[in-house]
Amino acid sequence: MADFASLMGSALSKSTPTVPSKPGNGGDPNKKYLRRAELEAQREAAYRAEQAAAVVAKEERLAAKRKREDEEAEQKAMREEKRRRLAEESRARREEEELAEEEKRRKRVGLTSLAEKRAAAAAAEADSESCGLEEMGDIEKDELKAKLRELKEPATLFAETHTARLKRYRVLTAPKAVLSNTPIPTTLSLLAESDMRVEVTKPPPAKSPERKYLFRQLASYFTMILIEWVRALDARDPATKSSSQGRAAAMAMEQSRENLRPLFKKFEKGDLEESILEPVIEIVRAAQTRKYVDANDAYLQLSIGKAAWPIGVTMVGIHERSAREKLHESGKEIAHILSDESTRKYLQAIKRCLTFAQTRWPPDDHLQLMG
């Protein structure tokens, strides 16, 4: 019996595990059991150590990556700089070769050298600048810069010469154009009604004082018609204004005023075509004498011309006719109303002005009323 008890004791002692010495159990190798809090503390310590090692490894990888990127950017910049330097050297070498070939060619054909040509161009530019300074009235450099600063403008711009600076000052101090307080504001000096009558039958020479005065007369006449037109529309009773016909009449006046703006711009610049100016003179002369039928004939001559088929087809059969190519030979047969949209609009506005003029200033002869 004692032998059995000793055998069982030795078997139990062998099956029971011994707890090794750890920091969590106080370093006691004889301690057989651990509390749950001690196991949790050991697990947390191992997790923190693992996370700290991962952070350190990540920072090391990022540092290595940044170093590689910096090295690659530096190498790329060096390559770009080398490529740019080589391109500049190649371009300079090519320009030198082309210049040498040009010099040889000019020497072979007996022309002046490029250096002499540049010197002559520089001298010509200096002469033109001196002439320009004399025309504009030269101002000393320091005084000119002071005047520009008084105008709150830059004293000098990049690569600006004294002549360019003086020209900029003259533009800034030039008198501003004053617009008239009329239905179509214009910089032209409008005339009184007694001075509007056009006496000429042909356009005066270009850029002459007579031509400028003619443009002032034409602008004054159309301005007078628009002013009377606006007054006539404002004088209507409210019922007529609010009706469909009243709104259409007001819209026609507004559209005519807007369409006449390009014509007034041409009057201001003085660049109206001769083929349009001459018929316009005829229209205005006839309207001022209250010969509206004659004015309408001049308008038709200007707008659609005398072409046989101005807006139709010229080939109505299968056979070629010998006189077909002569349909549009004459300059007076040109249909100006078809030339461009702006011309078509202000020609139609002129026709509407004629229609209103014959109601505002009716003719003495009823045969001169347009249909």
XYZ file of C-alpha atoms in Angstrom:
371
model
C 0.000 0.000 0.000
C 2.792 2.332 0.768
C 4.407 1.482 -2.508
C 1.215 2.408 -4.375
C 0.983 5.748 -2.583
C 4.587 6.570 -3.345
C 4.094 5.670 -6.995
C 0.966 7.875 -7.294
C 2.738 10.808 -5.624
C 5.677 10.598 -7.967
C 3.310 10.429 -11.014
C 1.359 13.498 -9.873
C 4.489 15.474 -9.238
C 5.714 14.725 -12.770
C 2.376 15.705 -14.431
C 2.096 19.135 -12.686
C 4.007 21.845 -14.801
C 6.385 24.183 -13.095
C 6.067 27.914 -13.701
C 9.282 29.478 -15.034
C 10.693 32.637 -13.647
C 9.212 35.698 -15.503
C 9.156 39.432 -14.871
C 5.420 39.210 -14.241
C 5.601 36.750 -11.384
C 8.218 38.613 -9.461
C 11.084 36.418 -10.648
C 10.002 33.607 -8.358
C 10.663 30.241 -10.085
C 8.717 28.390 -7.432
C 5.485 30.270 -8.197
C 3.165 27.810 -9.901
C 0.148 30.016 -10.851
C -0.358 33.506 -12.472
C -3.242 35.875 -12.020
C -5.271 37.063 -15.012
C -4.140 40.680 -14.462
C -0.525 39.560 -14.697
C -1.188 37.725 -17.968
C -2.992 40.808 -19.375
C -0.071 43.054 -18.377
C 2.365 40.713 -20.105
C 0.236 40.663 -23.256
C -0.074 44.481 -23.292
C 3.671 44.933 -22.819
C 4.384 42.592 -25.717
C 1.855 44.464 -27.919
C 3.383 47.851 -27.106
C 6.850 46.588 -27.878
C 5.648 45.179 -31.191
C 3.922 48.494 -32.132
C 6.977 50.545 -31.225
C 9.130 48.319 -33.402
C 6.645 48.723 -36.297
C 6.694 52.547 -35.967
C 10.466 52.604 -35.989
C 10.549 50.359 -39.082
C 7.985 52.560 -40.855
C 9.980 55.739 -40.140
C 13.104 54.083 -41.435
C 11.317 53.087 -44.652
C 9.920 56.640 -45.127
C 13.327 58.190 -44.550
C 14.869 55.853 -47.098
C 12.094 56.680 -49.581
C 12.561 60.433 -49.107
C 16.267 60.060 -49.609
C 15.726 58.139 -52.850
C 13.218 60.782 -54.082
C 15.623 63.628 -53.272
C 18.413 61.876 -55.097
C 16.188 61.237 -58.125
C 14.999 64.892 -58.195
C 18.578 66.123 -57.984
C 19.642 63.825 -60.797
C 16.658 64.915 -62.902
C 17.483 68.598 -62.353
C 21.083 67.942 -63.336
C 19.928 66.161 -66.506
C 17.537 69.018 -67.389
C 20.238 71.611 -66.830
C 22.657 69.658 -68.971
C 20.050 69.240 -71.714
C 19.234 72.980 -71.630
C 22.901 73.934 -71.745
C 23.523 71.605 -74.663
C 20.472 72.998 -76.501
C 21.652 76.585 -75.984
C 25.144 75.713 -77.165
C 23.734 73.925 -80.200
C 21.443 76.864 -81.037
C 24.263 79.379 -80.612
C 26.543 77.268 -82.794
C 23.821 76.935 -85.439
C 23.167 80.684 -85.412
C 26.852 81.379 -85.793
C 27.053 79.016 -88.752
C 23.980 80.598 -90.377
C 25.402 84.073 -89.764
C 28.728 83.077 -91.318
C 26.963 81.584 -94.338
C 24.843 84.732 -94.715
C 27.969 86.891 -94.536
C 29.632 84.796 -97.228
C 26.528 84.999 -99.415
C 26.236 88.765 -99.034
C 29.936 89.181 -99.771
C 29.611 86.952 -102.817
C 26.675 88.898 -104.304
C 28.159 92.270 -103.380
C 25.769 93.308 -100.573
C 26.661 95.197 -97.419
C 27.578 93.167 -94.380
C 25.111 92.486 -91.616
C 27.063 94.636 -89.163
C 26.830 97.639 -91.462
C 23.142 96.918 -92.025
C 22.492 96.815 -88.264
C 24.399 100.049 -87.785
C 22.346 101.743 -90.500
C 19.097 100.451 -88.946
C 20.135 101.710 -85.515
C 20.971 105.111 -86.985
C 17.604 105.238 -88.769
C 15.804 104.288 -85.558
C 17.675 106.985 -83.660
C 16.722 109.523 -86.322
C 13.057 108.462 -86.163
C 13.096 108.701 -82.373
C 14.588 112.170 -82.542
C 11.948 113.203 -85.088
C 9.244 111.700 -82.893
C 10.579 113.590 -79.880
C 10.559 116.822 -81.831
C 6.970 116.239 -82.983
C 5.682 115.359 -79.516
C 7.725 117.951 -77.667
C 10.575 116.409 -75.724
C 10.599 116.400 -71.904
C 13.625 115.739 -69.713
C 13.860 112.212 -68.350
C 13.652 113.119 -64.671
C 10.824 115.569 -65.264
C 8.919 113.013 -67.343
C 9.260 110.357 -64.630
C 8.055 112.834 -62.009
C 4.992 113.674 -64.113
C 4.185 109.984 -64.576
C 4.403 109.438 -60.819
C 2.019 112.377 -60.298
C -0.438 110.541 -62.561
C 0.035 107.427 -60.366
C 1.544 105.579 -63.313
C 4.787 103.546 -63.446
C 7.762 105.827 -64.014
C 9.258 103.324 -66.428
C 8.301 99.965 -67.871
C 10.534 97.046 -68.723
C 12.806 97.823 -71.686
C 10.968 101.121 -72.270
C 12.813 103.800 -74.171
C 12.510 107.511 -73.556
C 10.463 107.947 -76.735
C 8.027 105.178 -75.719
C 7.750 106.691 -72.226
C 7.014 110.115 -73.699
C 4.410 108.624 -76.035
C 2.755 106.866 -73.082
C 2.630 110.169 -71.186
C 1.084 111.941 -74.175
C -1.606 109.254 -74.432
C -2.393 109.552 -70.716
C -2.645 113.338 -70.831
C -4.522 113.545 -74.131
C -7.972 115.159 -73.821
C -10.750 112.625 -73.504
C -13.424 112.514 -76.182
C -16.744 113.909 -74.975
C -19.841 111.968 -76.001
C -23.002 113.789 -76.933
C -26.185 113.341 -74.905
C -28.212 112.004 -77.826
C -30.000 108.724 -78.633
C -26.711 107.522 -80.146
C -23.813 109.053 -78.172
C -21.079 110.195 -80.540
C -17.828 112.129 -80.416
C -18.824 114.174 -83.458
C -19.784 117.780 -82.901
C -23.422 117.823 -83.988
C -24.802 120.752 -85.952
C -27.932 122.828 -85.644
C -30.880 122.085 -87.905
C -30.097 125.086 -90.095
C -26.609 123.691 -90.850
C -27.701 120.093 -91.559
C -28.732 120.618 -95.171
C -26.397 118.655 -97.447
C -25.456 120.623 -100.545
C -22.812 118.360 -102.099
C -23.749 115.600 -104.536
C -20.415 113.782 -104.556
C -18.288 112.773 -101.560
C -15.415 115.211 -100.887
C -11.808 113.913 -100.922
C -10.790 111.583 -98.137
C -9.447 113.159 -94.917
C -10.446 116.619 -96.071
C -12.240 119.121 -93.795
C -15.218 119.091 -96.171
C -15.579 115.322 -95.766
C -15.444 115.575 -91.976
C -18.092 118.313 -92.085
C -20.253 116.091 -94.303
C -20.088 113.272 -91.748
C -21.148 115.748 -89.061
C -24.131 116.771 -91.217
C -25.222 113.184 -91.797
C -24.857 112.269 -88.124
C -26.778 115.385 -87.095
C -29.637 114.616 -89.487
C -30.108 111.015 -88.333
C -29.815 112.157 -84.704
C -32.579 114.712 -85.272
C -34.832 112.000 -86.747
C -34.214 109.696 -83.764
C -34.930 112.488 -81.267
C -38.224 113.352 -83.002
C -39.058 109.658 -83.191
C -38.570 109.252 -79.431
C -40.688 112.342 -78.744
C -43.478 111.041 -80.971
C -43.505 107.709 -79.156
C -43.503 109.382 -75.731
C -46.404 111.631 -76.718
C -48.764 108.679 -77.213
C -51.459 107.892 -74.664
C -50.879 104.976 -72.250
C -53.446 102.750 -73.979
C -51.631 103.066 -77.298
C -48.258 102.443 -75.666
C -49.456 99.244 -74.006
C -51.107 97.842 -77.120
C -49.354 95.297 -79.310
C -48.927 97.828 -82.135
C -47.537 100.416 -79.710
C -44.989 97.978 -78.316
C -44.002 96.944 -81.839
C -43.450 100.597 -82.812
C -41.266 101.202 -79.754
C -39.314 98.038 -80.493
C -38.776 99.136 -84.112
C -37.366 102.460 -82.910
C -35.015 100.779 -80.417
C -33.837 98.313 -83.039
C -33.207 101.106 -85.554
C -31.190 103.054 -82.994
C -29.013 100.050 -82.212
C -28.542 99.217 -85.888
C -27.396 102.777 -86.672
C -24.513 102.619 -84.179
C -22.059 100.980 -86.655
C -22.882 103.715 -89.182
C -22.108 106.412 -86.598
C -18.814 104.656 -85.820
C -17.938 104.908 -89.503
C -18.872 108.589 -89.445
C -16.521 109.142 -86.499
C -13.623 107.262 -88.094
C -14.315 108.647 -91.564
C -13.936 105.260 -93.260
C -17.353 104.819 -94.886
C -17.034 103.234 -98.331
C -17.471 105.498 -101.343
C -20.011 103.112 -102.890
C -22.221 103.538 -99.790
C -21.483 107.170 -98.950
C -22.622 108.553 -102.305
C -26.107 106.914 -102.187
C -26.484 107.934 -98.527
C -25.793 111.545 -99.547
C -28.466 111.243 -102.228
C -30.955 109.772 -99.747
C -30.388 112.508 -97.163
C -30.535 115.319 -99.767
C -33.848 113.998 -101.107
C -35.284 113.506 -97.604
C -34.285 117.008 -96.522
C -36.194 118.445 -99.489
C -39.138 116.120 -98.658
C -38.790 114.147 -101.863
C -39.294 110.804 -100.220
C -39.984 108.865 -103.417
C -36.601 109.942 -104.769
C -35.016 109.043 -101.427
C -36.663 105.612 -101.573
C -35.373 105.084 -105.123
C -31.852 105.928 -103.935
C -32.308 103.498 -101.043
C -33.380 100.714 -103.400
C -30.419 101.510 -105.636
C -28.126 101.217 -102.610
C -29.680 98.153 -101.037
C -30.491 95.781 -103.910
C -28.962 97.561 -106.904
C -30.016 97.035 -110.491
C -28.845 93.487 -110.883
C -31.142 91.298 -112.933
C -31.261 88.591 -110.256
C -29.941 90.247 -107.081
C -31.111 87.556 -104.670
C -32.352 84.834 -107.024
C -30.755 82.284 -109.303
C -28.999 83.281 -112.495
C -29.110 79.841 -114.087
C -32.700 78.838 -114.779
C -32.063 76.532 -117.723
C -29.664 73.889 -118.882
C -28.067 76.015 -121.605
C -25.245 78.486 -121.137
C -26.286 82.004 -122.155
C -23.772 84.439 -123.575
C -24.923 87.496 -121.586
C -25.234 85.797 -118.199
C -21.766 86.816 -117.043
C -22.626 90.523 -117.602
C -25.324 90.583 -114.954
C -23.038 91.875 -112.160
C -20.353 93.757 -114.053
C -21.313 97.335 -113.127
C -20.356 98.663 -109.709
C -23.800 100.210 -109.244
C -25.412 96.810 -109.526
C -23.831 95.583 -106.295
C -26.387 94.645 -103.653
C -24.838 96.262 -100.550
C -27.573 94.934 -98.326
C -26.156 91.460 -98.942
C -22.511 92.355 -98.231
C -22.557 91.765 -94.470
C -24.964 91.685 -91.540
C -23.960 95.064 -90.081
C -24.447 96.847 -93.427
C -27.820 95.197 -93.929
C -28.983 96.335 -90.503
C -28.047 99.999 -90.768
C -29.445 100.227 -94.318
C -32.747 98.900 -93.039
C -32.565 101.420 -90.189
C -32.122 104.221 -92.762
C -35.283 103.009 -94.514
C -37.220 103.100 -91.220
C -35.938 106.629 -90.582
C -37.277 107.651 -94.011
C -40.643 106.128 -93.193
C -40.879 108.117 -89.962
C -39.545 111.319 -91.589
C -42.369 111.430 -94.137
C -44.911 111.247 -91.304
C -43.110 113.876 -89.202
C -42.315 116.218 -92.096
C -44.917 115.381 -94.785
C -44.201 116.561 -98.353
C -46.102 119.347 -100.069
C -46.577 117.117 -103.104
C -48.552 114.008 -102.213
C -46.917 112.195 -105.111
C -43.691 112.202 -103.096
C -45.181 109.962 -100.400
C -43.724 106.480 -100.286
C -46.141 103.629 -100.561
